[in-house]
Amino acid sequence: QQQVKQSPQSLIVQKGGISIINCAYENTAFDYFPWYQQFPGKGPALLIAIRPDVSEKKEGRFTISFNKSAKQFSLHIMDSQPGDSATYFCAASIKGGYQKVTFGIGTKLQVIP
Amino acid sequence: SAVISQKPSRDICQRGTSLTIQCQVDSQVTMMFWYRQQPGQSLTLIATANQGSEATYESGFVIDKFPISRPNLTFSTLTVSNMSPEDSSIYLCSVEDPGVGYTFGSGTRLTVV
């Protein structure tokens, strides 16, 4: 059962454009939604995260938009750069104590010059 | 944030043999997590290792195939036993980093021939 659905699975964006990756979740108990960035040969690295009590969080060129009623959240990468080319995973978990993290399937982003 | 050293970084193994992967953290952590990432796929939690007790395995993973040790608060090993080509994957260890989220090692890329 895929509890976090992520789309698209691959994305090609021109340099300077906006990259948008979407995720939807099913479990309403989730209260922590991180995004991870993974470069080839490396482990995933936390990029940005949001809690459901806010609708948007921005860090530099990266923004998470969160729609609690629709159970959806998305990552926007503004002014996309070739160095942003990586695989991006959305995830969800229940914060507090140990709770396993459920990952989306991943989006392979390629930013072309 | 925590720094995780994982080794080996890659290995090519004969079917029927076993490989032990080591994960060392630079700080004491209660829980350590082992994930599998099959080629082009998302991350799947194998088990959670808590120091002083037996690991907790996720559905589809068993101790005989993936024995885990957790001798202290900074170290864990995952063994992939009696390997077959289907075990070819990237194996990642992870810890929960308070205030940061989950931090991952750089992974072990295993190829079984």
CSV table of N, CA, C and O in Angstrom, one decimal, chain A residues 29-96:
chain,number,residue,atom,x,y,z
A,29,ALA,N,-3.1,10.9,10.2
A,29,ALA,CA,-2.3,11.0,11.4
A,29,ALA,C,-0.9,11.6,11.1
A,29,ALA,O,-0.2,12.0,12.0
A,30,PHE,N,-0.5,11.6,9.8
A,30,PHE,CA,0.8,12.2,9.5
A,30,PHE,C,0.8,13.6,9.9
A,30,PHE,O,-0.1,14.4,9.6
A,31,ASP,N,2.0,14.1,10.5
A,31,ASP,CA,2.1,15.5,10.9
A,31,ASP,C,3.4,16.1,10.7
A,31,ASP,O,3.8,17.1,11.2
A,32,TYR,N,4.2,15.4,9.8
A,32,TYR,CA,5.5,15.9,9.5
A,32,TYR,C,5.8,15.5,8.1
A,32,TYR,O,5.7,14.3,7.7
A,33,PHE,N,6.2,16.5,7.2
A,33,PHE,CA,6.3,16.2,5.8
A,33,PHE,C,7.6,16.8,5.3
A,33,PHE,O,7.7,17.9,4.9
A,34,PRO,N,8.6,15.9,5.2
A,34,PRO,CA,9.9,16.3,4.8
A,34,PRO,C,10.1,16.1,3.3
A,34,PRO,O,9.5,15.2,2.7
A,35,TRP,N,11.0,16.8,2.7
A,35,TRP,CA,11.5,16.5,1.3
A,35,TRP,C,13.0,16.2,1.4
A,35,TRP,O,13.7,16.9,2.1
A,36,TYR,N,13.4,15.2,0.6
A,36,TYR,CA,14.7,14.8,0.6
A,36,TYR,C,15.3,14.9,-0.8
A,36,TYR,O,14.6,14.7,-1.8
A,37,GLN,N,16.5,15.3,-0.9
A,37,GLN,CA,17.2,15.4,-2.2
A,37,GLN,C,18.3,14.4,-2.2
A,37,GLN,O,19.1,14.2,-1.3
A,38,GLN,N,18.4,13.6,-3.3
A,38,GLN,CA,19.4,12.6,-3.4
A,38,GLN,C,20.2,12.7,-4.7
A,38,GLN,O,19.6,12.6,-5.8
A,39,PHE,N,21.5,12.9,-4.6
A,39,PHE,CA,22.4,12.9,-5.7
A,39,PHE,C,22.9,11.4,-6.0
A,39,PHE,O,23.0,10.7,-5.0
A,40,PRO,N,23.3,11.1,-7.2
A,40,PRO,CA,23.8,9.8,-7.5
A,40,PRO,C,24.9,9.4,-6.6
A,40,PRO,O,25.9,10.2,-6.4
A,41,GLY,N,24.9,8.2,-6.0
A,41,GLY,CA,25.9,7.7,-5.2
A,41,GLY,C,25.9,8.2,-3.7
A,41,GLY,O,26.8,7.9,-3.0
A,42,LYS,N,24.9,9.0,-3.4
A,42,LYS,CA,24.8,9.6,-2.1
A,42,LYS,C,23.5,9.1,-1.4
A,42,LYS,O,22.5,8.7,-2.1
A,43,GLY,N,23.5,9.2,-0.1
A,43,GLY,CA,22.2,9.0,0.6
A,43,GLY,C,21.3,10.2,0.5
A,43,GLY,O,21.8,11.3,0.2
A,44,PRO,N,20.0,10.1,0.8
A,44,PRO,CA,19.1,11.2,0.7
A,44,PRO,C,19.5,12.2,1.8
A,44,PRO,O,19.9,11.9,2.9
A,45,ALA,N,19.3,13.5,1.5
A,45,ALA,CA,19.6,14.6,2.4
A,45,ALA,C,18.4,15.4,2.6
A,45,ALA,O,17.7,15.8,1.6
A,46,LEU,N,18.1,15.7,3.9
A,46,LEU,CA,16.9,16.6,4.1
A,46,LEU,C,17.0,17.9,3.5
A,46,LEU,O,18.0,18.6,3.7
A,47,LEU,N,16.0,18.3,2.7
A,47,LEU,CA,16.0,19.6,2.0
A,47,LEU,C,15.2,20.6,2.7
A,47,LEU,O,15.6,21.7,3.0
A,48,ILE,N,14.0,20.3,3.0
A,48,ILE,CA,13.0,21.2,3.7
A,48,ILE,C,11.9,20.4,4.2
A,48,ILE,O,11.6,19.3,3.7
A,49,ALA,N,11.2,20.8,5.3
A,49,ALA,CA,10.1,20.1,5.9
A,49,ALA,C,9.1,21.0,6.3
A,49,ALA,O,9.3,22.2,6.6
A,50,ILE,N,7.8,20.5,6.5
A,50,ILE,CA,6.7,21.3,6.9
A,50,ILE,C,5.8,20.5,7.8
A,50,ILE,O,5.7,19.3,7.7
A,51,ARG,N,5.1,21.3,8.7
A,51,ARG,CA,4.1,20.7,9.5
A,51,ARG,C,2.8,21.2,9.0
A,51,ARG,O,2.7,22.2,8.4
A,52,PRO,N,1.7,20.4,9.3
A,52,PRO,CA,0.4,20.8,8.7
A,52,PRO,C,-0.3,22.0,9.3
A,52,PRO,O,-1.3,22.4,8.9
A,53,ASP,N,0.4,22.7,10.3
A,53,ASP,CA,-0.2,23.9,10.9
A,53,ASP,C,0.1,25.1,10.1
A,53,ASP,O,-0.3,26.2,10.4
A,54,VAL,N,0.9,25.0,9.0
A,54,VAL,CA,1.2,26.1,8.1
A,54,VAL,C,1.0,25.7,6.7
A,54,VAL,O,1.0,24.5,6.4
A,55,SER,N,0.6,26.6,5.8
A,55,SER,CA,0.3,26.3,4.4
A,55,SER,C,1.5,26.4,3.5
A,55,SER,O,1.4,25.9,2.4
A,56,GLU,N,2.5,27.1,4.0
A,56,GLU,CA,3.7,27.3,3.1
A,56,GLU,C,4.9,27.5,3.9
A,56,GLU,O,4.9,28.1,5.0
A,57,LYS,N,6.0,27.0,3.4
A,57,LYS,CA,7.3,27.2,4.0
A,57,LYS,C,8.3,27.4,2.9
A,57,LYS,O,8.4,26.6,1.9
A,58,LYS,N,9.1,28.5,3.1
A,58,LYS,CA,10.1,28.8,2.0
A,58,LYS,C,11.5,28.9,2.6
A,58,LYS,O,11.7,29.5,3.7
A,59,GLU,N,12.4,28.2,1.9
A,59,GLU,CA,13.8,28.3,2.3
A,59,GLU,C,14.6,28.5,1.0
A,59,GLU,O,14.8,27.6,0.2
A,60,GLY,N,15.0,29.8,0.8
A,60,GLY,CA,15.8,30.1,-0.4
A,60,GLY,C,14.9,29.9,-1.7
A,60,GLY,O,13.8,30.4,-1.7
A,61,ARG,N,15.4,29.1,-2.6
A,61,ARG,CA,14.6,28.9,-3.8
A,61,ARG,C,13.6,27.7,-3.7
A,61,ARG,O,12.9,27.4,-4.6
A,62,PHE,N,13.6,27.1,-2.5
A,62,PHE,CA,12.7,25.9,-2.3
A,62,PHE,C,11.5,26.3,-1.4
A,62,PHE,O,11.7,26.9,-0.4
A,63,THR,N,10.3,26.0,-1.9
A,63,THR,CA,9.1,26.3,-1.2
A,63,THR,C,8.2,25.0,-1.1
A,63,THR,O,8.1,24.3,-2.1
A,64,ILE,N,7.7,24.7,0.1
A,64,ILE,CA,6.7,23.7,0.2
A,64,ILE,C,5.3,24.3,0.4
A,64,ILE,O,5.2,25.3,1.2
A,65,SER,N,4.4,23.9,-0.4
A,65,SER,CA,3.0,24.3,-0.3
A,65,SER,C,2.2,23.1,0.3
A,65,SER,O,2.4,22.0,-0.2
A,66,PHE,N,1.4,23.4,1.3
A,66,PHE,CA,0.6,22.3,2.0
A,66,PHE,C,-0.8,22.6,2.0
A,66,PHE,O,-1.3,23.7,2.4
A,67,ASN,N,-1.6,21.6,1.6
A,67,ASN,CA,-3.1,21.7,1.6
A,67,ASN,C,-3.7,20.6,2.4
A,67,ASN,O,-3.8,19.5,2.0
A,68,LYS,N,-3.9,20.9,3.7
A,68,LYS,CA,-4.4,19.9,4.6
A,68,LYS,C,-5.7,19.2,4.2
A,68,LYS,O,-5.9,18.0,4.3
A,69,SER,N,-6.6,20.0,3.8
A,69,SER,CA,-8.0,19.5,3.5
A,69,SER,C,-7.9,18.5,2.3
A,69,SER,O,-8.6,17.5,2.2
A,70,ALA,N,-7.0,18.8,1.3
A,70,ALA,CA,-6.9,18.0,0.2
A,70,ALA,C,-5.8,16.9,0.4
A,70,ALA,O,-5.7,16.0,-0.4
A,71,LYS,N,-5.1,16.9,1.5
A,71,LYS,CA,-4.1,15.9,1.8
A,71,LYS,C,-3.0,15.9,0.7
A,71,LYS,O,-2.7,14.8,0.2
A,72,GLN,N,-2.6,17.1,0.4
A,72,GLN,CA,-1.6,17.2,-0.7
A,72,GLN,C,-0.5,18.2,-0.3
A,72,GLN,O,-0.8,19.2,0.4
A,73,PHE,N,0.7,18.0,-0.8
A,73,PHE,CA,1.7,19.0,-0.6
A,73,PHE,C,2.7,18.9,-1.8
A,73,PHE,O,2.7,17.9,-2.5
A,74,SER,N,3.3,20.0,-2.0
A,74,SER,CA,4.2,20.1,-3.2
A,74,SER,C,5.4,20.9,-2.9
A,74,SER,O,5.5,21.7,-2.0
A,75,LEU,N,6.4,20.5,-3.7
A,75,LEU,CA,7.7,21.2,-3.7
A,75,LEU,C,7.9,22.1,-4.9
A,75,LEU,O,7.7,21.6,-6.1
A,76,HIS,N,8.2,23.3,-4.7
A,76,HIS,CA,8.5,24.2,-5.9
A,76,HIS,C,9.9,24.6,-5.8
A,76,HIS,O,10.4,25.1,-4.7
A,77,ILE,N,10.6,24.5,-6.9
A,77,ILE,CA,12.0,25.0,-7.0
A,77,ILE,C,12.0,26.1,-7.9
A,77,ILE,O,11.8,25.9,-9.1
A,78,MET,N,12.3,27.3,-7.4
A,78,MET,CA,12.3,28.5,-8.3
A,78,MET,C,13.7,28.6,-8.9
A,78,MET,O,14.7,28.2,-8.3
A,79,ASP,N,13.7,29.3,-10.1
A,79,ASP,CA,15.0,29.6,-10.7
A,79,ASP,C,15.8,28.3,-10.7
A,79,ASP,O,17.0,28.3,-10.3
A,80,SER,N,15.3,27.2,-11.2
A,80,SER,CA,16.0,25.9,-11.2
A,80,SER,C,17.3,26.0,-11.9
A,80,SER,O,17.5,26.7,-12.9
A,81,GLN,N,18.3,25.3,-11.3
A,81,GLN,CA,19.7,25.3,-11.8
A,81,GLN,C,20.1,23.9,-12.1
A,81,GLN,O,19.6,22.9,-11.5
A,82,PRO,N,21.1,23.8,-13.0
A,82,PRO,CA,21.6,22.4,-13.3
A,82,PRO,C,22.1,21.7,-12.1
A,82,PRO,O,21.9,20.4,-12.0
A,83,GLY,N,22.6,22.4,-11.1
A,83,GLY,CA,23.0,21.7,-9.8
A,83,GLY,C,21.9,21.2,-9.0
A,83,GLY,O,22.1,20.4,-8.1
A,84,ASP,N,20.6,21.5,-9.4
A,84,ASP,CA,19.4,21.0,-8.7
A,84,ASP,C,19.1,19.6,-9.3
A,84,ASP,O,18.2,18.9,-8.7
A,85,SER,N,19.7,19.2,-10.3
A,85,SER,CA,19.4,17.9,-10.9
A,85,SER,C,19.7,16.8,-9.9
A,85,SER,O,20.9,16.6,-9.5
A,86,ALA,N,18.7,16.1,-9.5
A,86,ALA,CA,18.8,15.1,-8.5
A,86,ALA,C,17.5,14.3,-8.4
A,86,ALA,O,16.5,14.7,-9.2
A,87,THR,N,17.4,13.4,-7.6
A,87,THR,CA,16.1,12.7,-7.3
A,87,THR,C,15.5,13.3,-6.0
A,87,THR,O,16.3,13.4,-5.0
A,88,TYR,N,14.3,13.6,-6.0
A,88,TYR,CA,13.6,14.2,-4.9
A,88,TYR,C,12.5,13.3,-4.4
A,88,TYR,O,11.7,12.8,-5.1
A,89,PHE,N,12.6,13.1,-3.1
A,89,PHE,CA,11.6,12.2,-2.4
A,89,PHE,C,10.7,13.1,-1.4
A,89,PHE,O,11.3,13.8,-0.6
A,90,CYS,N,9.4,13.0,-1.5
A,90,CYS,CA,8.6,13.5,-0.5
A,90,CYS,C,8.4,12.4,0.5
A,90,CYS,O,8.6,11.2,0.2
A,91,ALA,N,8.1,12.7,1.7
A,91,ALA,CA,7.9,11.7,2.8
A,91,ALA,C,6.9,12.2,3.8
A,91,ALA,O,6.5,13.4,3.8
A,92,ALA,N,6.5,11.3,4.7
A,92,ALA,CA,5.5,11.7,5.7
A,92,ALA,C,5.8,10.8,6.9
A,92,ALA,O,6.1,9.6,6.8
A,93,SER,N,5.6,11.4,8.1
A,93,SER,CA,5.7,10.6,9.3
A,93,SER,C,4.9,11.2,10.4
A,93,SER,O,4.3,12.3,10.2
A,94,ILE,N,4.8,10.5,11.5
A,94,ILE,CA,4.2,11.1,12.7
A,94,ILE,C,5.3,11.5,13.6
A,94,ILE,O,6.1,10.6,14.1
A,95,LYS,N,5.4,12.7,14.0
A,95,LYS,CA,6.5,13.3,14.8
A,95,LYS,C,6.3,12.8,16.2
A,95,LYS,O,5.2,12.6,16.7
A,96,GLY,N,7.4,12.7,16.9
A,96,GLY,CA,7.3,12.3,18.3
A,96,GLY,C,7.6,10.9,18.5
A,96,GLY,O,6.9,10.0,18.1
